mmCIF file with all atom_site columns, C-alpha atoms in Angstrom:
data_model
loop_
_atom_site.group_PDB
_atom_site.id
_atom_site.type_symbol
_atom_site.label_atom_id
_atom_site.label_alt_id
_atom_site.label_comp_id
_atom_site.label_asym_id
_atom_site.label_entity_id
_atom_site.label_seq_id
_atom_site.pdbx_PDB_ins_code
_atom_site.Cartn_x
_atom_site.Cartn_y
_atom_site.Cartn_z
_atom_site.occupancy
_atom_site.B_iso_or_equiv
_atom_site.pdbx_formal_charge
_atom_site.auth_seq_id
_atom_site.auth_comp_id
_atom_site.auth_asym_id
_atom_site.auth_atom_id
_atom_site.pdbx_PDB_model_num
ATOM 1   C CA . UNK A 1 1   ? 0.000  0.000  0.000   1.00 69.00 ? 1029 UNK A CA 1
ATOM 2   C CA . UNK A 1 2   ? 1.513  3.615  -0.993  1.00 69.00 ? 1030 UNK A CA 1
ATOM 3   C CA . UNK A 1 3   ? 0.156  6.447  1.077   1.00 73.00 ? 1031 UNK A CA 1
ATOM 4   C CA . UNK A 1 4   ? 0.646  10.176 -0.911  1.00 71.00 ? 1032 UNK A CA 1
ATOM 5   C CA . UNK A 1 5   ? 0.769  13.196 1.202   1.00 76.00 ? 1033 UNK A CA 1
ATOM 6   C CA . UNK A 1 6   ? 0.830  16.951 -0.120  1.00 74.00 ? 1034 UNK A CA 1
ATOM 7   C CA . UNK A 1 7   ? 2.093  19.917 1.065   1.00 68.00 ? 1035 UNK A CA 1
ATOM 8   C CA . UNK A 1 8   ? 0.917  23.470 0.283   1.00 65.00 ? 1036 UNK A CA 1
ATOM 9   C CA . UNK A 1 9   ? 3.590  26.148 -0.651  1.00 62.00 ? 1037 UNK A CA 1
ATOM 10  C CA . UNK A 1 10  ? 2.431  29.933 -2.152  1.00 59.00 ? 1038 UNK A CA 1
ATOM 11  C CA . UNK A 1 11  ? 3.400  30.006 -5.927  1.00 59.00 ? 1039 UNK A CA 1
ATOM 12  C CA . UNK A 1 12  ? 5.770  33.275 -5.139  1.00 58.00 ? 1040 UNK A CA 1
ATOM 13  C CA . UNK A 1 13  ? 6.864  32.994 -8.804  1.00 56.00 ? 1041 UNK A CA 1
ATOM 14  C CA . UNK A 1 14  ? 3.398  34.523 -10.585 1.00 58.00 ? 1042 UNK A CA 1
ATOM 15  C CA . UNK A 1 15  ? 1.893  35.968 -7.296  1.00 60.00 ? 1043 UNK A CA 1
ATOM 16  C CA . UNK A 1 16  ? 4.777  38.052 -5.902  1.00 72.00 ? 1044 UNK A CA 1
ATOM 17  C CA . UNK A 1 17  ? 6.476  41.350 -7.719  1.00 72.00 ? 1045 UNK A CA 1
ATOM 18  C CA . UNK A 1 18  ? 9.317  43.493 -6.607  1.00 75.00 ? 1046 UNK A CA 1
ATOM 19  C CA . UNK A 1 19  ? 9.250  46.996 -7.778  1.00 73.00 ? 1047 UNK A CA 1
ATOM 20  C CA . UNK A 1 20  ? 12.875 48.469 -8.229  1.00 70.00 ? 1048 UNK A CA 1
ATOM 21  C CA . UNK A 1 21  ? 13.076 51.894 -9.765  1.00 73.00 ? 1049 UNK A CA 1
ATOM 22  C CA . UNK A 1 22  ? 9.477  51.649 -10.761 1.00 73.00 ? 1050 UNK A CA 1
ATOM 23  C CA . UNK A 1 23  ? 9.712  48.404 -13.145 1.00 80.00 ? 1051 UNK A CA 1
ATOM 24  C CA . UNK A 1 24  ? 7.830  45.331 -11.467 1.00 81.00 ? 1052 UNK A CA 1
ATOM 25  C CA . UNK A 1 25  ? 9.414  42.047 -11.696 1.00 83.00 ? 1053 UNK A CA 1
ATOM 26  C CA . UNK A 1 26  ? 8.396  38.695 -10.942 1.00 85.00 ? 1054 UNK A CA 1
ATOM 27  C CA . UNK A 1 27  ? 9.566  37.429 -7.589  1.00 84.00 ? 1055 UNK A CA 1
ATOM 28  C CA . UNK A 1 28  ? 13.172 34.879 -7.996  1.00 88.00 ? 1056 UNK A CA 1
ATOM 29  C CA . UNK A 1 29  ? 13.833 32.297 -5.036  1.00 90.00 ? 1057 UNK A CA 1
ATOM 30  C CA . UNK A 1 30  ? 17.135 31.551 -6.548  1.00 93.00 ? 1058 UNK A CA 1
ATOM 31  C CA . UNK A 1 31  ? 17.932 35.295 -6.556  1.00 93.00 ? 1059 UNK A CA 1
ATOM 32  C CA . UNK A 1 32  ? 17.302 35.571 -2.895  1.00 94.00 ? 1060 UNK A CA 1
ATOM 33  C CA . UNK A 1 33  ? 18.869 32.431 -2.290  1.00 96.00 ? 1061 UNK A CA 1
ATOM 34  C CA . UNK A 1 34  ? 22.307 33.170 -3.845  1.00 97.00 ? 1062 UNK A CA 1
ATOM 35  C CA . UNK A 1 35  ? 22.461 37.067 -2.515  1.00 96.00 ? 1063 UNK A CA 1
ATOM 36  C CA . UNK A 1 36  ? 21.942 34.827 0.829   1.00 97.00 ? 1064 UNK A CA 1
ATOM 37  C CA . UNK A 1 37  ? 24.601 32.586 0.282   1.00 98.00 ? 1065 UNK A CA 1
ATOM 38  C CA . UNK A 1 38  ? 26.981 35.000 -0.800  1.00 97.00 ? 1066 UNK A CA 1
ATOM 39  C CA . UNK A 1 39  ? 26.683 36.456 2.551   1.00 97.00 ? 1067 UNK A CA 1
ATOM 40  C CA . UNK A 1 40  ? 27.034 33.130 4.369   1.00 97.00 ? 1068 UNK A CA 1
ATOM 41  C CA . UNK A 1 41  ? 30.399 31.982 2.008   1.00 96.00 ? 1069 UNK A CA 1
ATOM 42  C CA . UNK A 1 42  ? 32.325 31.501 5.591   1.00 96.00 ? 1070 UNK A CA 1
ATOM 43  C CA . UNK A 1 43  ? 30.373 29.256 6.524   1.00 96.00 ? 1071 UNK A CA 1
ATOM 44  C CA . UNK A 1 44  ? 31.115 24.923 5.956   1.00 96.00 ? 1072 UNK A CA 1
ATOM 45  C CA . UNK A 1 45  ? 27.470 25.513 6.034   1.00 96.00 ? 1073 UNK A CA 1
ATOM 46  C CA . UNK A 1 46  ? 26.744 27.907 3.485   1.00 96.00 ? 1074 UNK A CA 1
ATOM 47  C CA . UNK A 1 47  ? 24.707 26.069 1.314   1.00 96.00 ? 1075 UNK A CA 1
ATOM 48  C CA . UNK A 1 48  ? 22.646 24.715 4.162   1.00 97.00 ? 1076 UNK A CA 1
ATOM 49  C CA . UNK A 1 49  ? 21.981 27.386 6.194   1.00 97.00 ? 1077 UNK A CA 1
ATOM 50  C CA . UNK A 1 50  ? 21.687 29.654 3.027   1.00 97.00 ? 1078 UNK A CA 1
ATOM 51  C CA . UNK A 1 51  ? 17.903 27.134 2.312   1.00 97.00 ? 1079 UNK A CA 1
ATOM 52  C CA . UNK A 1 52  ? 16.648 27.267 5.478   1.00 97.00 ? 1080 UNK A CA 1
ATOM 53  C CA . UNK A 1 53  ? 17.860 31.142 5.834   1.00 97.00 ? 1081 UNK A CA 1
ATOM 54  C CA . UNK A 1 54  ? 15.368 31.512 2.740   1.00 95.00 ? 1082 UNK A CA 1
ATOM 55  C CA . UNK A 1 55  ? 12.503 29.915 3.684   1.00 94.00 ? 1083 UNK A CA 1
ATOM 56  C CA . UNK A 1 56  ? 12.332 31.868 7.039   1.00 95.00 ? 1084 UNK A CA 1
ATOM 57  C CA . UNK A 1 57  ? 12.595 35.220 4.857   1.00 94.00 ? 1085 UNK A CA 1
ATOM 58  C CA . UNK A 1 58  ? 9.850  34.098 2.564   1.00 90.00 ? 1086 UNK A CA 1
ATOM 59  C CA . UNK A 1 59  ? 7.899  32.756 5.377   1.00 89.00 ? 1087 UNK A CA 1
ATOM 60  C CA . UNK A 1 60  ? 8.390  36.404 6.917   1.00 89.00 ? 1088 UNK A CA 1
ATOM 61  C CA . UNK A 1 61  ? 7.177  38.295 3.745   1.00 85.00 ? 1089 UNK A CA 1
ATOM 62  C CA . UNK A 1 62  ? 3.914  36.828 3.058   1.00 78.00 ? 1090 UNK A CA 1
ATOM 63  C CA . UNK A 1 63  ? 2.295  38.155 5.913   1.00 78.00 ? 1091 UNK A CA 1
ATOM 64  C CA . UNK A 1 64  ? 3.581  41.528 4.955   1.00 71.00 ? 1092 UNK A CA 1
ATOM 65  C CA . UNK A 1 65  ? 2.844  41.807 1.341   1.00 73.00 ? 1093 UNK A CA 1
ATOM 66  C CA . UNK A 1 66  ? 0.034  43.926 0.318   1.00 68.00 ? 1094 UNK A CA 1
ATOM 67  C CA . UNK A 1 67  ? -1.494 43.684 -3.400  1.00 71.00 ? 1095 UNK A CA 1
ATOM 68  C CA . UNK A 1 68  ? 0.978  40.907 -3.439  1.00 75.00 ? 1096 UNK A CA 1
ATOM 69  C CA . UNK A 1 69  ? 4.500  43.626 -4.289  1.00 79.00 ? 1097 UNK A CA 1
ATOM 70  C CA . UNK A 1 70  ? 7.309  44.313 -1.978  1.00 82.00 ? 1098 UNK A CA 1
ATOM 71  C CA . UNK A 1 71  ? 9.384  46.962 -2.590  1.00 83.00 ? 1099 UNK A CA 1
ATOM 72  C CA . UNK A 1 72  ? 13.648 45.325 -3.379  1.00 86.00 ? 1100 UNK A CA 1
ATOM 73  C CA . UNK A 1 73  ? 14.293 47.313 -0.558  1.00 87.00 ? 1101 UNK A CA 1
ATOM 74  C CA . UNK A 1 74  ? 11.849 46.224 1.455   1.00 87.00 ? 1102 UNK A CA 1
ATOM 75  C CA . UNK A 1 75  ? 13.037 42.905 0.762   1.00 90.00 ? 1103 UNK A CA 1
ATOM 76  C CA . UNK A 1 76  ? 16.330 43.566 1.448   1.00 93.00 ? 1104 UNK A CA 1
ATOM 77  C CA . UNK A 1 77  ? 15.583 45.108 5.073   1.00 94.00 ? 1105 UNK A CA 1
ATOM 78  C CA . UNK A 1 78  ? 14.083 41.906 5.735   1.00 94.00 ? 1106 UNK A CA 1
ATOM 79  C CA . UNK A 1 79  ? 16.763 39.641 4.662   1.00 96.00 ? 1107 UNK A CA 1
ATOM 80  C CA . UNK A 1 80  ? 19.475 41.793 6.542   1.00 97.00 ? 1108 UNK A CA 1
ATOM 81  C CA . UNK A 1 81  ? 17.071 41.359 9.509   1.00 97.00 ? 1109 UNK A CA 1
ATOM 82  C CA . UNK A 1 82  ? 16.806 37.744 9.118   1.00 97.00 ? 1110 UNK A CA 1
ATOM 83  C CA . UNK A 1 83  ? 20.594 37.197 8.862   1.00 97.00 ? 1111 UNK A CA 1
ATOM 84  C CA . UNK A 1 84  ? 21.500 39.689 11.393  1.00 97.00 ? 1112 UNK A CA 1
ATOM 85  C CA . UNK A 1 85  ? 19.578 37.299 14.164  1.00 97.00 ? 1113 UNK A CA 1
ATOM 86  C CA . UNK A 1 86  ? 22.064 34.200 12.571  1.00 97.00 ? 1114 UNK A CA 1
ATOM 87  C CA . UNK A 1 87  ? 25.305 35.578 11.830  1.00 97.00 ? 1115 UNK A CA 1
ATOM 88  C CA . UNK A 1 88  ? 26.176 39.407 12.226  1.00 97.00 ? 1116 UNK A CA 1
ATOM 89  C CA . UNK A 1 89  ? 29.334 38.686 9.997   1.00 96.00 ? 1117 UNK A CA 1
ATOM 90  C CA . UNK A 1 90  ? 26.623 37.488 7.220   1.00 96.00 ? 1118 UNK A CA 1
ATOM 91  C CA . UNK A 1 91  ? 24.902 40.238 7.842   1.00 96.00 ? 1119 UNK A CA 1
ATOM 92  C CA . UNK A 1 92  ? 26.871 43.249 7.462   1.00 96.00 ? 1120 UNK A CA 1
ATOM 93  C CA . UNK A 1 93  ? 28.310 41.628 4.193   1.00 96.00 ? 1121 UNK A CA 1
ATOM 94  C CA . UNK A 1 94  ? 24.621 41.440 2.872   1.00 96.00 ? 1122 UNK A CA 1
ATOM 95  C CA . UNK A 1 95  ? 23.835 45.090 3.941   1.00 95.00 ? 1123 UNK A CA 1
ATOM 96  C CA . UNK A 1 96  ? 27.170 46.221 2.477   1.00 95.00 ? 1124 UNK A CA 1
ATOM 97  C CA . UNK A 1 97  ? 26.237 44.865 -1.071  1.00 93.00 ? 1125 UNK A CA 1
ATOM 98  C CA . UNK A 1 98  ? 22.292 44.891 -1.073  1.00 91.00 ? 1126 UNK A CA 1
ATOM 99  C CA . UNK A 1 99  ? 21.125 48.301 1.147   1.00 88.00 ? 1127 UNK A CA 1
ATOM 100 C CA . UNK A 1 100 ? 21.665 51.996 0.236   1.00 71.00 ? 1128 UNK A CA 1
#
């Protein structure tokens, strides 16, 4: 006997735009995920922590998203804040290269 489960997930790709400079673009995963582990390159880790450092952002924007946009910066804030509670190394490398 095989037993099937599902699991839900929000389809960020068509229901989620960033607006930078006015143009709105679809939402990238893999774009947040590398800027992510860019930050977290000193880690053995990195690649690890980098997924599960993702998920908690996206988890964290959904309930914040209004008309279903975030602003890149926005985003960014949020990400900074994210890695700031893991690694404050991570983090100030991430502000440096992603936050006016």
């Amino acid at each position: 006997m095989a037993v099937f489960t599902t699991s839900e997930a929000p389809d960020l790709y068509k229901g989620l735009a960033i607006e930078s400079d006015g143009d709105i673009k679809p939402f990238s995963r893999d774009k947040l995920f590398v800027s992510v582990h860019d930050s977290l390159k000193h880690r053995k880790t990195a690649t690890e922590d980098a997924m599960h450092l993702t998920d908690t952002i996206i988890s964290k924007i959904l309930p914040s998203v209004q008309k279903a946009q975030i602003t890149k910066n926005n985003l960014s804030e949020l990400a900074f804040n994210v890695l700031l509670h893991f690694d404050k190394s991570a983090s100030v490398y991430y502000k440096s290269y992603h936050l006016s």
